[in-house]
Amino acid sequence: MYGIKQVHRMYVRLATGPGGLKPIWILAPNNPSNYGLKLYHPSDGFYITQSDIILRQNRPFWQLLFFRFPACLPSGRTRAAIVTCGGLCPGMNTVIRELVVGLWELYGVRQIYGVVSGYRGFYSREPIELNPKLVHNWHKRGGTTLQTSRGGFDLNKIVDAIQNRGFNQVYIIGGDGTMRGAVKIFDEIRRRKLNIGVAGIPKTVDNDVGIIDRSFGFQTAVEMAQQAINAAHVEAESAVNGIGLVKLMGRSTGHIALHATLSSRDVDCCLIPETEFYLEGKGGLFEYLEKSLKENGHAVLVVAEGAGQDIIPRTEAQKQQRDESGNPGFLDVGLWLKSELKNWWSGDHPNDLFTMKYIDPTYMIRAIPANATDSLYCTLLAHSAIHGVMAGYTGFVYIYVIYSEKNREKLQFL
């Protein structure tokens, strides 16, 4: 099912429920005509507990999201901002579109703005006014029409701009670094005692955000990655002692590489950051590939970009490299492997034919529109974030979590 982590309420200060969650306001069933409100604590089934082993804390509670009406903030007073940060991911434009359409159609919000060029756009660019007509076809485009960037995070300038422009809802779409920035923005807004709702929508094509079972755009990227694997397989199969080498995205995790490998059924070896490997000696990569070439005449090798970083030689300067978001610099494992494989074959088999085809679809798999599954998921994420903010919650991230049949049965009424 779907839930959000324990979050803060802006507009109400009420007694707490299990785990510190606030009770919620609902429409009184006996007085629907004037939207009478009744305060209540939901049944135990409404609250969902997550493993304390994963979170390293005691019994965190989660709450399901659904449409809330009347909203805590009247539509005429709502002024929403949407920003995209970090790298591209299939579905970013879909999330933007669904935020705009959801705010407009579900809650009657007419002041919706897009912040251009990531976090720095809050204080350096004029926002773009958004409406359903403008964003109608955005879900058919890859990337983000609002543009994005890394870095540029100046907390005081960002919150000053949010305050000066009169935004009272901020929707932030980005990865782990962007979410850390969102927490800082939320903390500063709370320190200034501003009634501004902040909601994060986690974005990572690598599917490597903790707790979340699946991030939007991941399935689309896996689907696109298989095209590169298919091409590598054709090239390898069409040559004597042919090896097709494909490098895929995945710095800290190899989810894309692994899922694309399992889906294609054409890969002989998949290298991911979670598992160390070595080249030479018994059980090494060279030995395995030589065996595959003898048995099949060809081999397909998939490597995630974060794999093997510990065995690639690097200078002291390279060890200190960081990108604009502060992430460690990564050397190109694909080019390194290509060179090592060629050197290995020419040294051990100088008189035998050998063909190496290297394919790097890194940016191709993320710069495309979301497929049907991811597009639907983007709608769920966007609308749930809206419902949370409209219910008066702030400083939260909506996530997708799969639960057991036992828990699902308890939550059927939702």
CSV table of C-alpha atoms in Angstrom, one decimal, residues 19-311:
chain,number,residue,atom,x,y,z
A,19,GLY,CA,3.8,7.0,17.5
A,20,GLY,CA,3.2,10.7,17.7
A,21,LEU,CA,1.0,11.0,14.6
A,22,LYS,CA,-1.7,13.7,14.8
A,23,PRO,CA,-5.3,12.7,14.5
A,24,ILE,CA,-7.0,13.8,11.3
A,25,TRP,CA,-10.1,15.8,10.4
A,26,ILE,CA,-12.7,14.1,8.3
A,27,LEU,CA,-16.2,14.8,7.0
A,28,ALA,CA,-18.8,13.9,9.5
A,29,PRO,CA,-21.0,11.3,7.9
A,30,ASN,CA,-24.1,12.6,9.7
A,31,ASN,CA,-23.7,16.1,8.4
A,32,PRO,CA,-22.3,16.1,4.8
A,33,SER,CA,-24.3,19.1,3.6
A,34,ASN,CA,-22.2,21.7,5.4
A,35,TYR,CA,-18.9,19.7,5.5
A,36,GLY,CA,-19.1,19.3,9.3
A,37,LEU,CA,-15.8,18.2,10.7
A,38,LYS,CA,-15.2,15.6,13.4
A,39,LEU,CA,-11.9,14.8,15.2
A,40,TYR,CA,-11.1,11.1,15.5
A,41,HIS,CA,-8.2,8.7,15.8
A,42,PRO,CA,-8.4,6.0,13.0
A,43,SER,CA,-8.4,2.3,13.9
A,44,ASP,CA,-5.1,0.5,14.4
A,45,GLY,CA,-5.2,-0.6,10.8
A,46,PHE,CA,-4.8,2.9,9.6
A,47,TYR,CA,-1.3,3.2,11.1
A,48,ILE,CA,1.3,1.1,9.4
A,49,THR,CA,4.6,0.1,11.1
A,50,GLN,CA,7.8,-0.4,9.3
A,51,SER,CA,10.8,-2.6,10.2
A,52,ASP,CA,12.9,-1.0,12.9
A,53,ILE,CA,15.9,-2.9,11.4
A,54,ILE,CA,15.7,-1.0,8.2
A,55,LEU,CA,15.1,2.4,9.8
A,56,ARG,CA,17.4,1.8,12.8
A,57,GLN,CA,14.8,3.3,15.1
A,58,ASN,CA,11.8,2.2,17.2
A,59,ARG,CA,8.5,1.6,15.5
A,60,PRO,CA,8.1,4.5,13.0
A,61,PHE,CA,4.6,5.0,11.9
A,62,TRP,CA,3.2,5.7,8.5
A,63,GLN,CA,0.0,7.2,7.3
A,64,LEU,CA,-2.0,6.6,4.2
A,65,LEU,CA,-3.0,9.5,2.0
A,66,PHE,CA,-6.2,10.1,0.2
A,67,PHE,CA,-8.3,13.0,-1.1
A,68,ARG,CA,-9.0,15.6,1.6
A,69,PHE,CA,-11.9,18.1,1.3
A,70,PRO,CA,-12.3,20.7,2.6
A,71,ALA,CA,-8.6,21.5,2.4
A,72,CYS,CA,-6.7,23.3,5.2
A,73,LEU,CA,-5.9,26.1,2.9
A,74,PRO,CA,-8.6,27.6,0.6
A,75,SER,CA,-7.8,27.3,-3.1
A,76,GLY,CA,-7.9,31.1,-3.6
A,77,ARG,CA,-5.1,31.6,-1.1
A,78,THR,CA,-2.9,28.8,-2.4
A,79,ARG,CA,0.2,29.8,-4.3
A,80,ALA,CA,2.2,26.7,-5.2
A,81,ALA,CA,5.8,26.3,-6.5
A,82,ILE,CA,7.2,23.3,-8.3
A,83,VAL,CA,10.9,22.7,-8.8
A,84,THR,CA,13.0,19.9,-10.3
A,85,CYS,CA,16.6,19.3,-9.3
A,86,GLY,CA,19.5,17.0,-10.0
A,87,GLY,CA,19.8,14.6,-12.9
A,88,LEU,CA,17.2,13.6,-15.4
A,89,CYS,CA,14.8,10.7,-15.0
A,90,PRO,CA,11.9,9.4,-17.1
A,91,GLY,CA,8.7,10.8,-15.8
A,92,MET,CA,9.8,14.2,-14.4
A,93,ASN,CA,7.5,16.0,-16.8
A,94,THR,CA,4.7,13.7,-15.9
A,95,VAL,CA,5.1,14.5,-12.2
A,96,ILE,CA,5.0,18.2,-13.0
A,97,ARG,CA,2.0,17.8,-15.2
A,98,GLU,CA,0.1,15.8,-12.6
A,99,LEU,CA,0.9,18.3,-9.9
A,100,VAL,CA,-0.5,21.1,-12.0
A,101,VAL,CA,-3.6,19.2,-13.0
A,102,GLY,CA,-4.1,17.8,-9.5
A,103,LEU,CA,-3.9,21.2,-7.9
A,104,TRP,CA,-6.1,22.8,-10.6
A,105,GLU,CA,-8.8,20.2,-11.0
A,106,LEU,CA,-9.0,18.6,-7.5
A,107,TYR,CA,-8.6,21.6,-5.3
A,108,GLY,CA,-9.3,24.6,-7.6
A,109,VAL,CA,-5.8,26.2,-7.2
A,110,ARG,CA,-5.1,28.8,-9.9
A,111,GLN,CA,-1.7,30.1,-8.8
A,112,ILE,CA,0.8,27.5,-9.8
A,113,TYR,CA,4.4,28.3,-10.7
A,114,GLY,CA,7.3,26.4,-12.1
A,115,VAL,CA,10.8,27.3,-10.7
A,116,VAL,CA,13.3,27.2,-13.5
A,117,SER,CA,16.8,25.6,-13.3
A,118,GLY,CA,16.6,23.8,-10.0
A,119,TYR,CA,17.2,25.3,-6.6
A,120,ARG,CA,19.1,28.3,-7.9
A,121,GLY,CA,16.1,29.2,-9.9
A,122,PHE,CA,14.2,30.3,-6.7
A,123,TYR,CA,16.5,33.4,-6.4
A,124,SER,CA,18.0,33.8,-9.9
A,125,ARG,CA,15.1,33.3,-12.4
A,126,GLU,CA,11.5,34.4,-12.8
A,127,PRO,CA,9.0,31.6,-12.2
A,128,ILE,CA,6.8,30.3,-15.0
A,129,GLU,CA,3.0,30.4,-14.5
A,130,LEU,CA,1.6,26.9,-15.1
A,131,ASN,CA,-1.9,25.7,-16.0
A,132,PRO,CA,-3.4,22.5,-17.4
A,133,LYS,CA,-3.5,23.8,-20.9
A,134,LEU,CA,0.2,24.6,-20.9
A,135,VAL,CA,1.4,21.3,-19.4
A,136,HIS,CA,-1.2,19.2,-21.3
A,137,ASN,CA,1.4,17.3,-23.4
A,138,TRP,CA,4.4,17.5,-21.1
A,139,HIS,CA,4.1,13.8,-20.1
A,140,LYS,CA,5.1,12.9,-23.7
A,141,ARG,CA,8.5,14.6,-23.4
A,142,GLY,CA,11.6,13.3,-21.8
A,143,GLY,CA,13.6,15.4,-19.3
A,144,THR,CA,12.1,18.3,-17.5
A,145,THR,CA,10.6,21.3,-19.3
A,146,LEU,CA,11.3,23.4,-16.1
A,147,GLN,CA,15.0,22.6,-16.6
A,148,THR,CA,17.2,21.3,-13.8
A,149,SER,CA,20.7,21.8,-12.4
A,150,ARG,CA,23.0,20.6,-9.7
A,151,GLY,CA,24.3,22.7,-6.9
A,152,GLY,CA,23.2,26.3,-6.5
A,153,PHE,CA,21.7,25.6,-3.0
A,154,ASP,CA,21.7,28.8,-1.0
A,155,LEU,CA,19.3,28.2,1.9
A,156,ASN,CA,18.7,31.8,2.9
A,157,LYS,CA,18.3,33.0,-0.7
A,158,ILE,CA,15.9,30.2,-1.5
A,159,VAL,CA,13.7,30.7,1.6
A,160,ASP,CA,13.7,34.5,1.1
A,161,ALA,CA,12.5,34.0,-2.4
A,162,ILE,CA,9.8,31.6,-1.4
A,163,GLN,CA,8.6,34.1,1.3
A,164,ASN,CA,8.9,37.1,-1.0
A,165,ARG,CA,7.0,35.5,-3.8
A,166,GLY,CA,4.2,34.5,-1.5
A,167,PHE,CA,4.5,30.7,-2.1
A,168,ASN,CA,2.7,28.7,0.6
A,169,GLN,CA,3.2,25.3,-1.0
A,170,VAL,CA,6.5,24.0,-2.4
A,171,TYR,CA,6.8,20.7,-4.3
A,172,ILE,CA,10.4,19.5,-4.7
A,173,ILE,CA,11.3,16.8,-7.1
A,174,GLY,CA,14.8,15.3,-6.8
A,175,GLY,CA,17.1,12.7,-5.5
A,176,ASP,CA,18.8,12.1,-2.2
A,177,GLY,CA,20.8,15.3,-2.3
A,178,THR,CA,17.8,17.3,-3.3
A,179,MET,CA,15.8,15.8,-0.5
A,180,ARG,CA,18.5,16.7,2.0
A,181,GLY,CA,18.1,20.3,0.7
A,182,ALA,CA,14.3,20.0,1.1
A,183,VAL,CA,14.8,19.1,4.8
A,184,LYS,CA,16.9,22.2,5.3
A,185,ILE,CA,14.3,24.4,3.6
A,186,PHE,CA,11.6,22.9,5.7
A,187,ASP,CA,13.7,23.5,8.9
A,188,GLU,CA,14.4,27.1,8.0
A,189,ILE,CA,10.7,27.7,7.2
A,190,ARG,CA,9.7,26.3,10.5
A,191,ARG,CA,12.4,28.4,12.3
A,192,ARG,CA,10.9,31.5,10.7
A,193,LYS,CA,7.4,30.3,11.7
A,194,LEU,CA,6.0,30.5,8.2
A,195,ASN,CA,2.9,28.6,7.1
A,196,ILE,CA,4.4,27.0,4.1
A,197,GLY,CA,3.9,23.4,3.1
A,198,VAL,CA,6.9,21.5,1.8
A,199,ALA,CA,6.5,18.1,0.1
A,200,GLY,CA,9.3,16.1,-1.5
A,201,ILE,CA,8.8,13.7,-4.4
A,202,PRO,CA,11.8,11.4,-4.6
A,203,LYS,CA,13.4,11.0,-8.0
A,204,THR,CA,16.2,8.5,-8.9
A,205,VAL,CA,16.5,6.6,-12.1
A,206,ASP,CA,18.8,4.2,-10.2
A,207,ASN,CA,16.0,3.2,-7.7
A,208,ASP,CA,18.4,3.7,-4.8
A,209,VAL,CA,16.5,5.9,-2.4
A,210,GLY,CA,16.1,4.0,1.0
A,211,ILE,CA,12.8,2.6,2.2
A,212,ILE,CA,11.1,3.2,-1.2
A,213,ASP,CA,10.3,0.0,-3.1
A,214,ARG,CA,10.3,1.6,-6.5
A,215,SER,CA,11.2,5.0,-7.8
A,216,PHE,CA,9.5,6.5,-10.8
A,217,GLY,CA,11.3,6.2,-14.1
A,218,PHE,CA,13.2,3.0,-13.1
A,219,GLN,CA,11.1,0.6,-15.1
A,220,THR,CA,11.3,2.9,-18.2
A,221,ALA,CA,15.1,3.0,-17.8
A,222,VAL,CA,15.3,-0.8,-17.5
A,223,GLU,CA,13.2,-1.2,-20.6
A,224,MET,CA,15.4,1.1,-22.6
A,225,ALA,CA,18.6,-0.5,-21.3
A,226,GLN,CA,17.5,-3.8,-22.8
A,227,GLN,CA,17.8,-2.3,-26.3
A,228,ALA,CA,21.5,-1.7,-25.7
A,229,ILE,CA,21.9,-5.2,-24.4
A,230,ASN,CA,20.2,-6.6,-27.4
A,231,ALA,CA,22.5,-4.6,-29.7
A,232,ALA,CA,25.6,-5.9,-27.8
A,233,HIS,CA,24.3,-9.5,-28.1
A,234,VAL,CA,23.9,-9.2,-31.8
A,235,GLU,CA,27.4,-7.6,-32.2
A,236,ALA,CA,29.0,-10.3,-30.1
A,237,GLU,CA,27.1,-13.2,-31.7
A,238,SER,CA,28.1,-12.0,-35.1
A,239,ALA,CA,31.8,-12.1,-34.5
A,240,VAL,CA,34.5,-14.7,-33.7
A,241,ASN,CA,35.3,-14.5,-30.0
A,242,GLY,CA,33.0,-11.5,-29.8
A,243,ILE,CA,32.4,-9.6,-26.5
A,244,GLY,CA,29.6,-7.1,-26.2
A,245,LEU,CA,30.2,-4.7,-23.3
A,246,VAL,CA,27.4,-2.5,-22.0
A,247,LYS,CA,27.8,0.2,-19.3
A,248,LEU,CA,24.6,1.2,-17.5
A,249,MET,CA,23.7,3.8,-14.9
A,250,GLY,CA,24.1,2.9,-11.2
A,251,ARG,CA,26.7,4.5,-9.0
A,252,SER,CA,26.0,3.1,-5.6
A,253,THR,CA,23.5,0.4,-6.6
A,254,GLY,CA,23.2,-1.9,-9.7
A,255,HIS,CA,19.5,-2.1,-9.9
A,256,ILE,CA,19.2,-1.0,-13.5
A,257,ALA,CA,22.1,-3.3,-14.6
A,258,LEU,CA,20.7,-6.3,-12.7
A,259,HIS,CA,17.0,-5.9,-13.7
A,260,ALA,CA,18.0,-5.3,-17.4
A,261,THR,CA,20.2,-8.4,-17.2
A,262,LEU,CA,17.6,-10.6,-15.8
A,263,SER,CA,15.0,-9.3,-18.2
A,264,SER,CA,17.1,-9.7,-21.4
A,265,ARG,CA,18.3,-13.3,-20.8
A,266,ASP,CA,21.3,-12.6,-23.1
A,267,VAL,CA,23.9,-11.5,-20.5
A,268,ASP,CA,26.7,-13.8,-19.4
A,269,CYS,CA,28.1,-11.6,-16.6
A,270,CYS,CA,26.7,-8.6,-14.7
A,271,LEU,CA,29.0,-6.5,-12.5
A,272,ILE,CA,27.4,-4.2,-9.9
A,273,PRO,CA,28.7,-2.0,-7.1
A,274,GLU,CA,27.2,-4.2,-4.4
A,275,THR,CA,29.6,-7.1,-5.3
A,276,GLU,CA,33.3,-6.9,-5.6
A,277,PHE,CA,35.1,-8.5,-8.4
A,278,TYR,CA,38.7,-9.0,-9.7
A,279,LEU,CA,40.1,-9.6,-13.2
A,280,GLU,CA,42.9,-12.1,-13.0
A,281,GLY,CA,43.4,-15.4,-11.3
A,282,LYS,CA,41.1,-18.3,-10.4
A,283,GLY,CA,37.5,-17.1,-10.3
A,284,GLY,CA,38.4,-13.8,-11.9
A,285,LEU,CA,36.5,-12.1,-14.7
A,286,PHE,CA,39.1,-13.1,-17.4
A,287,GLU,CA,38.8,-16.8,-16.5
A,288,TYR,CA,35.0,-16.6,-16.6
A,289,LEU,CA,34.9,-14.8,-20.0
A,290,GLU,CA,37.4,-17.2,-21.5
A,291,LYS,CA,35.2,-20.2,-20.5
A,292,SER,CA,32.1,-18.5,-22.0
A,293,LEU,CA,34.0,-17.8,-25.3
A,294,LYS,CA,35.1,-21.4,-25.5
A,295,GLU,CA,31.6,-22.7,-24.9
A,296,ASN,CA,29.5,-20.2,-26.8
A,297,GLY,CA,31.9,-18.3,-29.1
A,298,HIS,CA,30.7,-15.0,-27.7
A,299,ALA,CA,29.8,-13.3,-24.4
A,300,VAL,CA,27.8,-10.3,-23.2
A,301,LEU,CA,29.0,-8.3,-20.2
A,302,VAL,CA,27.0,-5.6,-18.4
A,303,VAL,CA,28.6,-3.3,-15.9
A,304,ALA,CA,27.0,-0.7,-13.7
A,305,GLU,CA,29.0,2.6,-13.6
A,306,GLY,CA,29.8,2.3,-9.9
A,307,ALA,CA,31.2,-1.2,-10.1
A,308,GLY,CA,34.9,-1.8,-9.8
A,309,GLN,CA,35.7,1.7,-8.6
A,310,ASP,CA,38.0,0.2,-5.9
A,311,ILE,CA,40.2,-1.6,-8.3
